[in-house]
mmCIF file of C-alpha atoms in Angstrom:
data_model
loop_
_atom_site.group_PDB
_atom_site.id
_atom_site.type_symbol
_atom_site.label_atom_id
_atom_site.label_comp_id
_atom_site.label_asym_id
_atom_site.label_seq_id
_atom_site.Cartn_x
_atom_site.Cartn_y
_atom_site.Cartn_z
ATOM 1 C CA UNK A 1 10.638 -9.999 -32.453
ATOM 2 C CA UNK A 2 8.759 -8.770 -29.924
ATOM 3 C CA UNK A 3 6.749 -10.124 -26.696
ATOM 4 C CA UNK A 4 3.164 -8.787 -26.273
ATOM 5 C CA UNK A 5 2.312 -8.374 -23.041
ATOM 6 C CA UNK A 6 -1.602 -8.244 -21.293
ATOM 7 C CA UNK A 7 -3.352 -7.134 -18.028
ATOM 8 C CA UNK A 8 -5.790 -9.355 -16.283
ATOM 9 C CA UNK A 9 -8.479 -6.870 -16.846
ATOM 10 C CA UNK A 10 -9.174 -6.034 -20.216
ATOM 11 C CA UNK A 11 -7.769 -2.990 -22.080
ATOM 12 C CA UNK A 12 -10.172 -2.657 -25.679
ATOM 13 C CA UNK A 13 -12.616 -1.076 -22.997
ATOM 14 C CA UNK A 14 -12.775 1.962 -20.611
ATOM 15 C CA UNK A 15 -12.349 0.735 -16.961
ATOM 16 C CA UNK A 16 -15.693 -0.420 -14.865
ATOM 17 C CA UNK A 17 -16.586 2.420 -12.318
ATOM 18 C CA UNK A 18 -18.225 1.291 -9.068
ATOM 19 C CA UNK A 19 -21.951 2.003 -9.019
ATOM 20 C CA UNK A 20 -23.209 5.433 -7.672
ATOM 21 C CA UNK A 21 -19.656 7.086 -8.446
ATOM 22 C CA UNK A 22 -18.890 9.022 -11.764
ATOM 23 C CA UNK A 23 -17.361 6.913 -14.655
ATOM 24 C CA UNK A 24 -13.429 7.353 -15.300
ATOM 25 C CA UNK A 25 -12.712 9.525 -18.060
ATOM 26 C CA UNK A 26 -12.133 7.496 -21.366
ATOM 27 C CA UNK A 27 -8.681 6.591 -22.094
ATOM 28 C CA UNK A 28 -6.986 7.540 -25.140
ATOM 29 C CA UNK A 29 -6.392 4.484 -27.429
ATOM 30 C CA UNK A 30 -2.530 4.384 -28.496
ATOM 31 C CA UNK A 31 -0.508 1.837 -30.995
ATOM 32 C CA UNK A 32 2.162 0.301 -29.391
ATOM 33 C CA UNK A 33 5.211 -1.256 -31.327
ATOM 34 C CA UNK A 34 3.449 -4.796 -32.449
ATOM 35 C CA UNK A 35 0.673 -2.235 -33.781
ATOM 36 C CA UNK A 36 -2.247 -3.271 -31.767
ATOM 37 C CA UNK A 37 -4.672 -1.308 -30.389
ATOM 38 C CA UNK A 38 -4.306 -0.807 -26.440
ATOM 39 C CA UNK A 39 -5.433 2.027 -24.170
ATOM 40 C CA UNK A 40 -3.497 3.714 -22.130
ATOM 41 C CA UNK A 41 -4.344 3.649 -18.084
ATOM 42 C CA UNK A 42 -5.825 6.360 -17.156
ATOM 43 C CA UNK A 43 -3.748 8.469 -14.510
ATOM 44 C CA UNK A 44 -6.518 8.747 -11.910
ATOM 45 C CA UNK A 45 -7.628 4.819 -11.944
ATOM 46 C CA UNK A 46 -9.682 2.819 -9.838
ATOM 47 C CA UNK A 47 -7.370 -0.191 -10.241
ATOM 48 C CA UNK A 48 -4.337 -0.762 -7.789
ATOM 49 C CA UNK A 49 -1.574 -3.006 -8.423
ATOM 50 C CA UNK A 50 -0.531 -5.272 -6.408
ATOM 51 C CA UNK A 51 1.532 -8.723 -6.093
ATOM 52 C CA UNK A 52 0.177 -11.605 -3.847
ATOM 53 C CA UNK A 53 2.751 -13.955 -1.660
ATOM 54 C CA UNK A 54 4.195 -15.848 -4.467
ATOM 55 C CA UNK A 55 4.757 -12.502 -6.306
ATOM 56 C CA UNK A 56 1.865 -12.872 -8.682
ATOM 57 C CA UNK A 57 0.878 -10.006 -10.452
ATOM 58 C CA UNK A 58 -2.963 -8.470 -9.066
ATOM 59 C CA UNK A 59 -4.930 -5.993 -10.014
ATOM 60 C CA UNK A 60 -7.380 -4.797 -6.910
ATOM 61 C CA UNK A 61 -10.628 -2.573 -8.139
ATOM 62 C CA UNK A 62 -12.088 -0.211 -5.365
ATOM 63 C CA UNK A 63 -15.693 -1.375 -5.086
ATOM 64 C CA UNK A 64 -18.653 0.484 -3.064
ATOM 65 C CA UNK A 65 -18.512 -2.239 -0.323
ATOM 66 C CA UNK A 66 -14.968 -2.400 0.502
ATOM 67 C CA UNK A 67 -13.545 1.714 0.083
ATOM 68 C CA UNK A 68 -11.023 2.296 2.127
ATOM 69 C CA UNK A 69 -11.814 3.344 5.980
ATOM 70 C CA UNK A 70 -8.591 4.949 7.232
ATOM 71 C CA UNK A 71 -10.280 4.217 10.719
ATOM 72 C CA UNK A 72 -9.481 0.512 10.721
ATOM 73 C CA UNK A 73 -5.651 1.393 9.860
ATOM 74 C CA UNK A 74 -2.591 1.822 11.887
ATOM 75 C CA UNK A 75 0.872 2.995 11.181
ATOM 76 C CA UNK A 76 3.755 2.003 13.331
ATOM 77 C CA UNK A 77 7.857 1.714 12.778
ATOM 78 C CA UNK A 78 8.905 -1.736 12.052
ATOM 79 C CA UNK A 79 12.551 -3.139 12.269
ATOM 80 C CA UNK A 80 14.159 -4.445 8.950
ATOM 81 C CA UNK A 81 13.257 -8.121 9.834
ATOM 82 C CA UNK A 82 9.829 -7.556 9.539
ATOM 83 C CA UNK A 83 9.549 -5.592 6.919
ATOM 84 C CA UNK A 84 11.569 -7.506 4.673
ATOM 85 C CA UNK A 85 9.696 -10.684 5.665
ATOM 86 C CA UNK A 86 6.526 -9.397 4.382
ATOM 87 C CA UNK A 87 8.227 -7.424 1.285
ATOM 88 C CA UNK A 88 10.421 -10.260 0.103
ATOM 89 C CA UNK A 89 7.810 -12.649 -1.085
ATOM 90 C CA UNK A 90 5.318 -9.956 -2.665
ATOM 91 C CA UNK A 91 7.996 -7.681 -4.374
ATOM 92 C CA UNK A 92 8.673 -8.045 -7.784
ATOM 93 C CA UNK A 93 12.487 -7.752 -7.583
ATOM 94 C CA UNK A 94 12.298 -10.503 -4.651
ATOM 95 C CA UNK A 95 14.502 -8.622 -2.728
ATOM 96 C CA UNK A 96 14.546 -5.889 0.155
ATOM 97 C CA UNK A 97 16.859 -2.856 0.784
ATOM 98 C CA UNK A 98 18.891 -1.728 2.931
ATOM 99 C CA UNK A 99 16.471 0.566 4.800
ATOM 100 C CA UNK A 100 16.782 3.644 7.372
ATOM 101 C CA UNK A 101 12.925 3.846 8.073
ATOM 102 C CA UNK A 102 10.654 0.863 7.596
ATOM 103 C CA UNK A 103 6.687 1.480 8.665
ATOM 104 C CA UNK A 104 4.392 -1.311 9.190
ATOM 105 C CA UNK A 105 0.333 -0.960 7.709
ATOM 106 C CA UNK A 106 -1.270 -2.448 10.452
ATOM 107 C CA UNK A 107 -5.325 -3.501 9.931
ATOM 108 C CA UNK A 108 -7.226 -4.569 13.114
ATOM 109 C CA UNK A 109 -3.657 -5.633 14.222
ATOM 110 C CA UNK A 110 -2.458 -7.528 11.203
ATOM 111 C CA UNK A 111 0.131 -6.152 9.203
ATOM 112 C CA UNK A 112 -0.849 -5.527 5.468
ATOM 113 C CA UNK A 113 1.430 -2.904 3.770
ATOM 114 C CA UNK A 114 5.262 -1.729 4.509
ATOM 115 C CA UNK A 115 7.144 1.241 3.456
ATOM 116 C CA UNK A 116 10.810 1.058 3.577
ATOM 117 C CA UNK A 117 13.123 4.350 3.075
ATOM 118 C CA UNK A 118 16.447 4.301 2.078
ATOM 119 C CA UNK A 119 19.766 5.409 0.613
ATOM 120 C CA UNK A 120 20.135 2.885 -2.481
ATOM 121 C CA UNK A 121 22.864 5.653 -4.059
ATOM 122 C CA UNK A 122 23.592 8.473 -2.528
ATOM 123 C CA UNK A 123 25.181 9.940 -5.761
ATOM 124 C CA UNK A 124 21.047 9.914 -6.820
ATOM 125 C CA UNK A 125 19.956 11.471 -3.750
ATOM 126 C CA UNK A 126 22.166 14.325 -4.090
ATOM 127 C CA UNK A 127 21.613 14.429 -7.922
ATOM 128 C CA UNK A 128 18.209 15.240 -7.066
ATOM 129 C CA UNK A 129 18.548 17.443 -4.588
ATOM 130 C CA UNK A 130 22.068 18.666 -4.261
ATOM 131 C CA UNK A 131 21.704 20.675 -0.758
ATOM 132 C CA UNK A 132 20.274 17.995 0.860
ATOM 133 C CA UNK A 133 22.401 15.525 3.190
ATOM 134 C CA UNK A 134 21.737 11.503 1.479
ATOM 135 C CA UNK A 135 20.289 9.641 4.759
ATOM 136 C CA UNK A 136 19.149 12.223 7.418
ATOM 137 C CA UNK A 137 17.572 15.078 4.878
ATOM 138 C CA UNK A 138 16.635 13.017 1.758
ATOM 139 C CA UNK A 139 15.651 9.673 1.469
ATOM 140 C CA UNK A 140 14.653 7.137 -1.048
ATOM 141 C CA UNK A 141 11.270 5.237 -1.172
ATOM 142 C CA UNK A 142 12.843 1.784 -1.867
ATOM 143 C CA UNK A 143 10.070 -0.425 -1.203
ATOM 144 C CA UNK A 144 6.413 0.427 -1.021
ATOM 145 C CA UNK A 145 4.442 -2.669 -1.289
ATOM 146 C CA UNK A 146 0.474 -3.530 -0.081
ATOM 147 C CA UNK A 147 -0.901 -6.925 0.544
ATOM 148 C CA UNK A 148 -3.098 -7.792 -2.333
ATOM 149 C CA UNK A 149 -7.081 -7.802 -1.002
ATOM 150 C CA UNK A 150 -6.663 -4.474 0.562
ATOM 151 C CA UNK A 151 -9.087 -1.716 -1.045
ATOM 152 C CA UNK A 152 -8.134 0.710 -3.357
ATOM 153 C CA UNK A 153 -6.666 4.061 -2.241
ATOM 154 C CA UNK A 154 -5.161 2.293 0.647
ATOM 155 C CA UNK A 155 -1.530 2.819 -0.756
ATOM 156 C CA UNK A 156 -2.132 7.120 -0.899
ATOM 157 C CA UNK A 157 -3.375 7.494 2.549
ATOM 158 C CA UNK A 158 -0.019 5.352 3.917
ATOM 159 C CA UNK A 159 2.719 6.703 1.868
ATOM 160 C CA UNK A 160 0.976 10.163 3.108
ATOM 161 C CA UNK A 161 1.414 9.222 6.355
ATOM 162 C CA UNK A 162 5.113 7.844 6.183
ATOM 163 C CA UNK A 163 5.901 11.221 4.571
ATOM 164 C CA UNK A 164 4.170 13.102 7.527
ATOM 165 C CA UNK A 165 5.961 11.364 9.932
ATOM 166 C CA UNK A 166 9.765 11.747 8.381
ATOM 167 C CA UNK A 167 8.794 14.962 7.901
ATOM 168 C CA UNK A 168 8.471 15.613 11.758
ATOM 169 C CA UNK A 169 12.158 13.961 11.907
ATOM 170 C CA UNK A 170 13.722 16.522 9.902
ATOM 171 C CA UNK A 171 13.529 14.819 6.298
ATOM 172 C CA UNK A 172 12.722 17.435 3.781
ATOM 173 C CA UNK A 173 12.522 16.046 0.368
ATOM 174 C CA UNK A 174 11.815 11.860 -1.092
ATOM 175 C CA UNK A 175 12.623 10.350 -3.944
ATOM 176 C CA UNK A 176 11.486 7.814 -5.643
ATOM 177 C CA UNK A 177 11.934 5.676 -8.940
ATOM 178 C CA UNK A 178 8.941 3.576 -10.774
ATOM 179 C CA UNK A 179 10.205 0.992 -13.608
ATOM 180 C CA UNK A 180 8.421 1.096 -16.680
ATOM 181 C CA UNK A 181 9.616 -1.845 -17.953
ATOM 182 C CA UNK A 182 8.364 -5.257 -18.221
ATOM 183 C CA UNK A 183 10.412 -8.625 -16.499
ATOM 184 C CA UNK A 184 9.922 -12.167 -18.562
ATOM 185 C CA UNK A 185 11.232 -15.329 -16.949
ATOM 186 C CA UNK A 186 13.189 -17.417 -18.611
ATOM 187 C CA UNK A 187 9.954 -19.924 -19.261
ATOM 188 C CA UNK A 188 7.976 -16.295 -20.930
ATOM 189 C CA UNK A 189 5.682 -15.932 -17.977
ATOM 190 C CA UNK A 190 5.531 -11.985 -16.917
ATOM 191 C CA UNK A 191 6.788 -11.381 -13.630
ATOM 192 C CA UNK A 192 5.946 -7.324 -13.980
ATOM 193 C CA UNK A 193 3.967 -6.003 -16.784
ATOM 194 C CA UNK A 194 5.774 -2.441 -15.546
ATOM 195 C CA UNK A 195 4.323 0.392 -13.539
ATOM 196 C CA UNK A 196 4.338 4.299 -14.183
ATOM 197 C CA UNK A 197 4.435 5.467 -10.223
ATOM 198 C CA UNK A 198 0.330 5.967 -9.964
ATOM 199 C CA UNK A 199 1.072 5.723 -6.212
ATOM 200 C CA UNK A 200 3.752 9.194 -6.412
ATOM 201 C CA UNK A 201 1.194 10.836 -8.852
ATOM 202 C CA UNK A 202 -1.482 10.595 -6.340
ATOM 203 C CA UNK A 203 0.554 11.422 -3.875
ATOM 204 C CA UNK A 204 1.357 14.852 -5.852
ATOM 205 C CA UNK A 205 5.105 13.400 -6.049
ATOM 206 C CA UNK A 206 6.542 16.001 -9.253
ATOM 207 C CA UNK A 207 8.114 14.094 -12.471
ATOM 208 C CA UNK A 208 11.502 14.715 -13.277
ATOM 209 C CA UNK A 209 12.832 12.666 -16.331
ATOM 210 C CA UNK A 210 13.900 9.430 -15.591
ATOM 211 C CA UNK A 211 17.264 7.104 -14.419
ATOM 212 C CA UNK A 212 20.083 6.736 -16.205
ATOM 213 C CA UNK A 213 19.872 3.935 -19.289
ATOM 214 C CA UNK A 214 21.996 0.758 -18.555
ATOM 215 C CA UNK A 215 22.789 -3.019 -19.525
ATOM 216 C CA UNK A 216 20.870 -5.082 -16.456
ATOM 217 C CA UNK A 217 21.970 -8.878 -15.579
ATOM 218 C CA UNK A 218 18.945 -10.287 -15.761
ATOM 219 C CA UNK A 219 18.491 -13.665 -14.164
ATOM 220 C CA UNK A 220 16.309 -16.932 -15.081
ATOM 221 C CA UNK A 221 13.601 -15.640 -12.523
ATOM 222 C CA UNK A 222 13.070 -12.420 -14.414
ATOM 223 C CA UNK A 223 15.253 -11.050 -11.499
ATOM 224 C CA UNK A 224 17.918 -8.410 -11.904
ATOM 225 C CA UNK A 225 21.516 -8.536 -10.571
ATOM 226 C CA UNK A 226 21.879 -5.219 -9.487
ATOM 227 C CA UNK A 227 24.578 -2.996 -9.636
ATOM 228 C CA UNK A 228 24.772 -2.382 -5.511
ATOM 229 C CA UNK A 229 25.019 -6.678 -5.692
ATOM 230 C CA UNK A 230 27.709 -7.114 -8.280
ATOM 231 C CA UNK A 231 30.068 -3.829 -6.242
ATOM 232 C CA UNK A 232 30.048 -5.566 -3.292
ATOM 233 C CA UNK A 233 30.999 -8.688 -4.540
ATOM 234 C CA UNK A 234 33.758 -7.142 -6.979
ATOM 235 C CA UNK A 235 34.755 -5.137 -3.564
ATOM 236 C CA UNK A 236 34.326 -8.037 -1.369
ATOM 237 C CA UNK A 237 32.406 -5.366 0.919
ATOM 238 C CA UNK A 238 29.736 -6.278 3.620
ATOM 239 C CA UNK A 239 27.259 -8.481 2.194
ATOM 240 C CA UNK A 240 29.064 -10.015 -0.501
ATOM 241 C CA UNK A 241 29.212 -13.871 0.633
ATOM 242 C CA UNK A 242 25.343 -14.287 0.861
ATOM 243 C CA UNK A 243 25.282 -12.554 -2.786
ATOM 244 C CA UNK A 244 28.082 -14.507 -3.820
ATOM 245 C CA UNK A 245 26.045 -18.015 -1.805
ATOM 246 C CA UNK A 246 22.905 -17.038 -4.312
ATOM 247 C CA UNK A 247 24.363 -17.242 -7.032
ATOM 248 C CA UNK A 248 26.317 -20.584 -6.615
ATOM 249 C CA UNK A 249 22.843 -22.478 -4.778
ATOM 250 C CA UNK A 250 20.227 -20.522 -6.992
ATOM 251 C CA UNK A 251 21.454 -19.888 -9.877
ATOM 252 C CA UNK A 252 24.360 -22.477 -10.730
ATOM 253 C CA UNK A 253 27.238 -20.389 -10.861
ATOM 254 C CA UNK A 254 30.163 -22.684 -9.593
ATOM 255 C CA UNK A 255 32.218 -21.262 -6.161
ATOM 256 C CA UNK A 256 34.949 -18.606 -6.824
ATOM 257 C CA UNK A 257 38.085 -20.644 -6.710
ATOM 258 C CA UNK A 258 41.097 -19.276 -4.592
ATOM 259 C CA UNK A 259 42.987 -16.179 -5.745
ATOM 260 C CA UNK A 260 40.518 -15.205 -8.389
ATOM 261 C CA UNK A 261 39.208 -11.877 -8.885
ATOM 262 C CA UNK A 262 36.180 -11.158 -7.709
ATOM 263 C CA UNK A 263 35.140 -9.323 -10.991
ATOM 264 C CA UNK A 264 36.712 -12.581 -13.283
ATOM 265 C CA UNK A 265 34.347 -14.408 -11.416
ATOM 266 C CA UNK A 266 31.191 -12.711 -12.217
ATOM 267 C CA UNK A 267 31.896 -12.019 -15.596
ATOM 268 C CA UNK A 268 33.496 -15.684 -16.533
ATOM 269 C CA UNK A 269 31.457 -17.762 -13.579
ATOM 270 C CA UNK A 270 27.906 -15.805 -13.992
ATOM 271 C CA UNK A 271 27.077 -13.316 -16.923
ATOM 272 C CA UNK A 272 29.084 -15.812 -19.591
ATOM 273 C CA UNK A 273 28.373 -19.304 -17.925
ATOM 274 C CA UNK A 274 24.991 -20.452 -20.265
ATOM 275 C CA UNK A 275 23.786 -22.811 -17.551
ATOM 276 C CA UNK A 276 23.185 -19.701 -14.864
ATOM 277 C CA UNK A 277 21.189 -18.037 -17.583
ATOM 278 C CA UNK A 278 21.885 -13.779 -17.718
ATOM 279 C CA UNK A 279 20.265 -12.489 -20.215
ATOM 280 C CA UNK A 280 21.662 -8.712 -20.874
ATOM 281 C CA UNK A 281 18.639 -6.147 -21.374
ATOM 282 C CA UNK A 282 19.406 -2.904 -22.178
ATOM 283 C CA UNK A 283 16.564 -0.950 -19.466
ATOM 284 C CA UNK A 284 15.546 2.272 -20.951
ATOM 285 C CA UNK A 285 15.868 4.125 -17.579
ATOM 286 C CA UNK A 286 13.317 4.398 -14.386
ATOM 287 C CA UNK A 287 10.781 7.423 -14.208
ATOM 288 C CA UNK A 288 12.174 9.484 -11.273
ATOM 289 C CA UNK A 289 9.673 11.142 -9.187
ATOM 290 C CA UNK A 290 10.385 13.787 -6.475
ATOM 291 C CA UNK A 291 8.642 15.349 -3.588
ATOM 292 C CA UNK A 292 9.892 18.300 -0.817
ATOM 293 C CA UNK A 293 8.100 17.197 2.416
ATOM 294 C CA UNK A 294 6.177 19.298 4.679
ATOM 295 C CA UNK A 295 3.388 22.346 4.421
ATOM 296 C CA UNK A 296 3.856 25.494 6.627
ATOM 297 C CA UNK A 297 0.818 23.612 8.647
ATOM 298 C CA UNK A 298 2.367 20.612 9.622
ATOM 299 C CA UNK A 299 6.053 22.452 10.218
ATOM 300 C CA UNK A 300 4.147 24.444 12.896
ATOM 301 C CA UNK A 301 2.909 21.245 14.202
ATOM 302 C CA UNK A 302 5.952 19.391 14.515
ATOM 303 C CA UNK A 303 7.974 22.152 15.392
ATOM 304 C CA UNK A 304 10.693 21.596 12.258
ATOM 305 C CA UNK A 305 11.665 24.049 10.126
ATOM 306 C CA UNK A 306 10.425 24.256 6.257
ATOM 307 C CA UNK A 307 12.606 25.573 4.543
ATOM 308 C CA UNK A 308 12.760 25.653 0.425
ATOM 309 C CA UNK A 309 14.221 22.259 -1.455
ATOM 310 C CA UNK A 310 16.662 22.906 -4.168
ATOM 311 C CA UNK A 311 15.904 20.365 -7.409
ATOM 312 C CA UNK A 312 18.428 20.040 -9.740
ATOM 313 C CA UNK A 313 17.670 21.750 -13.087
ATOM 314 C CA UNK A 314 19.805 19.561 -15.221
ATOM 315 C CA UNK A 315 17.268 16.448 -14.283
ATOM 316 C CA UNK A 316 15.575 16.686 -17.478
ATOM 317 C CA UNK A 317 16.517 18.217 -20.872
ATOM 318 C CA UNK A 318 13.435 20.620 -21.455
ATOM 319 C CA UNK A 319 14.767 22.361 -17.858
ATOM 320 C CA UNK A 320 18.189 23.798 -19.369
ATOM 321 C CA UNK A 321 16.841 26.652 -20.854
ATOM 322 C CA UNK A 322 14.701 27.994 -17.902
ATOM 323 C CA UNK A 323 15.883 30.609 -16.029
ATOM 324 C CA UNK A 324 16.829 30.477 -12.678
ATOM 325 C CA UNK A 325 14.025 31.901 -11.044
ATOM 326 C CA UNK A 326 11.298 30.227 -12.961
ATOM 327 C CA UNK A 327 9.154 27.350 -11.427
ATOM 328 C CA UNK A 328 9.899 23.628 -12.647
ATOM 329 C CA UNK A 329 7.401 22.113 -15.030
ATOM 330 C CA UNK A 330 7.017 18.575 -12.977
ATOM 331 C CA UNK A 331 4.903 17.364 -15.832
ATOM 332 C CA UNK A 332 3.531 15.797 -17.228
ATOM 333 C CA UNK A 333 2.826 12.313 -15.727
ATOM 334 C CA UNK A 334 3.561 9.277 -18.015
ATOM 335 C CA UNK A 335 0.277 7.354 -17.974
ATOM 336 C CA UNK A 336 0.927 4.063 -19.075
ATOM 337 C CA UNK A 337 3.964 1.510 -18.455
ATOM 338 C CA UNK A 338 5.854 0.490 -21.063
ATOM 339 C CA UNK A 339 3.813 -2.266 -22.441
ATOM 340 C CA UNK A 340 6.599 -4.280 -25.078
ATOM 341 C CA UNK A 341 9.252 -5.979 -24.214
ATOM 342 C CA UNK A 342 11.964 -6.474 -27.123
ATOM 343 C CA UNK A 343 13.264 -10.134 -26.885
ATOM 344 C CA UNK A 344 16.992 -10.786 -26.778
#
């Protein structure tokens, strides 16, 4: 059985282009696994998603009378507060990270888009790039997330930005993940049709196989319990009783009694308990993008050194045979998310 889901613009038909600009370029029409007809999105596209304040799925089109005027924009550091009080109710995942850099999109003095680096794993970071210290030379782009009537193109010209300025810092390489796969609630509604990273594509980000496959605790909400979540609470580390107080007023899970084990308790009191609700979906794996900061320009401008980042060659299979002076093939992009859902 399988759960078909749709865009709110339609797909058996090549994308509007704004009048007085050159049409995209047709998509090519694919068969997904239900064997309907769907075309793919196009890798250059004048759609952007986006997710309003109840984390509603949108879809903004860049029209003539509202392109993006980098002149009315402002880019500023923000403290964790205020980034995760504008990223909480528009993400997808309905959570923030625990972030090193947050920057603040700032229109005519509101703020409209935030950008929050961090070190989600450091194993990944280094995995990446394995002569690069996790946290002060390589970061993660954990949250990158626009406010929903902003024009088109507005997302390229602010991650470039954020990358310009932790560049000047002494960062030298980002990473970044996009999920391909869809979230259902418990009720069927889509929470996230997917995304392919169109944001890291235009932002010349290279593509380098994707995350590691795993089992995900998915929760009524279309929410995942995440792996960072359930360690702390199995290592009772920093964090761990507002995790722990989610699950219990949220989700129904009853209170850990005295002298259980942490892990008992999320496996007997949460993944097995039917009235919380996990569902177990087996997530094919993340699309990993990766980009070395900096051009000899801008190192000369900020004074920082640029000096060559090491990618690890055993990120994707079709690498292991290259030798080890030849050039990485970062290609080519996937253009469309991953559009079925298998029901458990």
């Amino acid at each position: 059985m399988t759960t078909q889901l749709t865009l709110p613009f339609p797909l058996d038909k090549p994308v509007p282009a704004p009048a007085r600009t050159a049409p995209p370029r047709a998509a090519r029409r694919r068969r997904h696994a239900a064997g309907q007809p769907m075309l793919e999105l196009p890798t250059s596209s004048l759609w952007c998603q986006r997710w309003t304040a109840d984390r509603q799925q949108k879809w903004q089109l860049a029209t003539p009378h509202e392109r993006f005027d980098a002149r009315n924009y402002e880019v500023h550091l923000i403290d964790r507060a205020t980034a995760a009080a504008f990223v909480i109710p528009r993400h997808y995942s309905g959570s923030h990270v625990a972030c090193r850099k947050s920057f603040g999109l700032y229109r005519d003095g509101v703020l409209v888009g935030v950008a929050s680096y961090c070190v989600t794993s450091a194993d990944a970071l280094r995995l990446a790039y394995p002569e690069l210290a996790p946290g002060t030379e390589s970061l993660e782009c954990g949250r990158f997330v626009i406010a929903d009537d902003e024009p088109g193109n507005t997302e390229s010209w602010f991650d470039a930005r954020c990358r310009e300025y932790l560049f000047s810092k002494g960062v030298a390489a980002v990473l970044s993940f996009a999920d391909p796969y869809p979230r259902i609630d418990a009720t069927g509604r889509t929470i996230f049709v997917g995304h392919a990273g169109f944001i890291y594509q235009a932002g010349g980000f290279g593509i380098a196989g994707r995350s590691e496959r795993r089992t995900q605790w998915q929760l009524p909400d279309g929410t995942y319990l995440n792996g960072v979540t359930m360690q702390k609470i199995r290592q009772q580390k920093a964090g761990h009783e507002a995790a722990e107080r989610r699950l219990v007023e949220r989700y129904g899970a009853r209170p850990m009694r005295a002298g259980e084990k942490p892990a008992d308790w999320l496996r007997d009191a949460v993944r097995d308990d039917p009235d919380v609700g996990v569902t177990l979906v087996r997530h094919p794996g993340c699309h990993r993008y990766l980009k070395p900061l900096g051009t000899e320009k801008q190192a000369r401008q900020f004074k920082v050194e640029l000096r060559p980042v090491t990618i690890n060659r055993d990120l994707r299979p079709d690498w292991a045979d290259l030798d080890d002076d030849a050039p990485l093939p970062l290609g080519p992009y996937p253009k469309a998310p991953d559009l079925v859902r298998a029901a458990a």
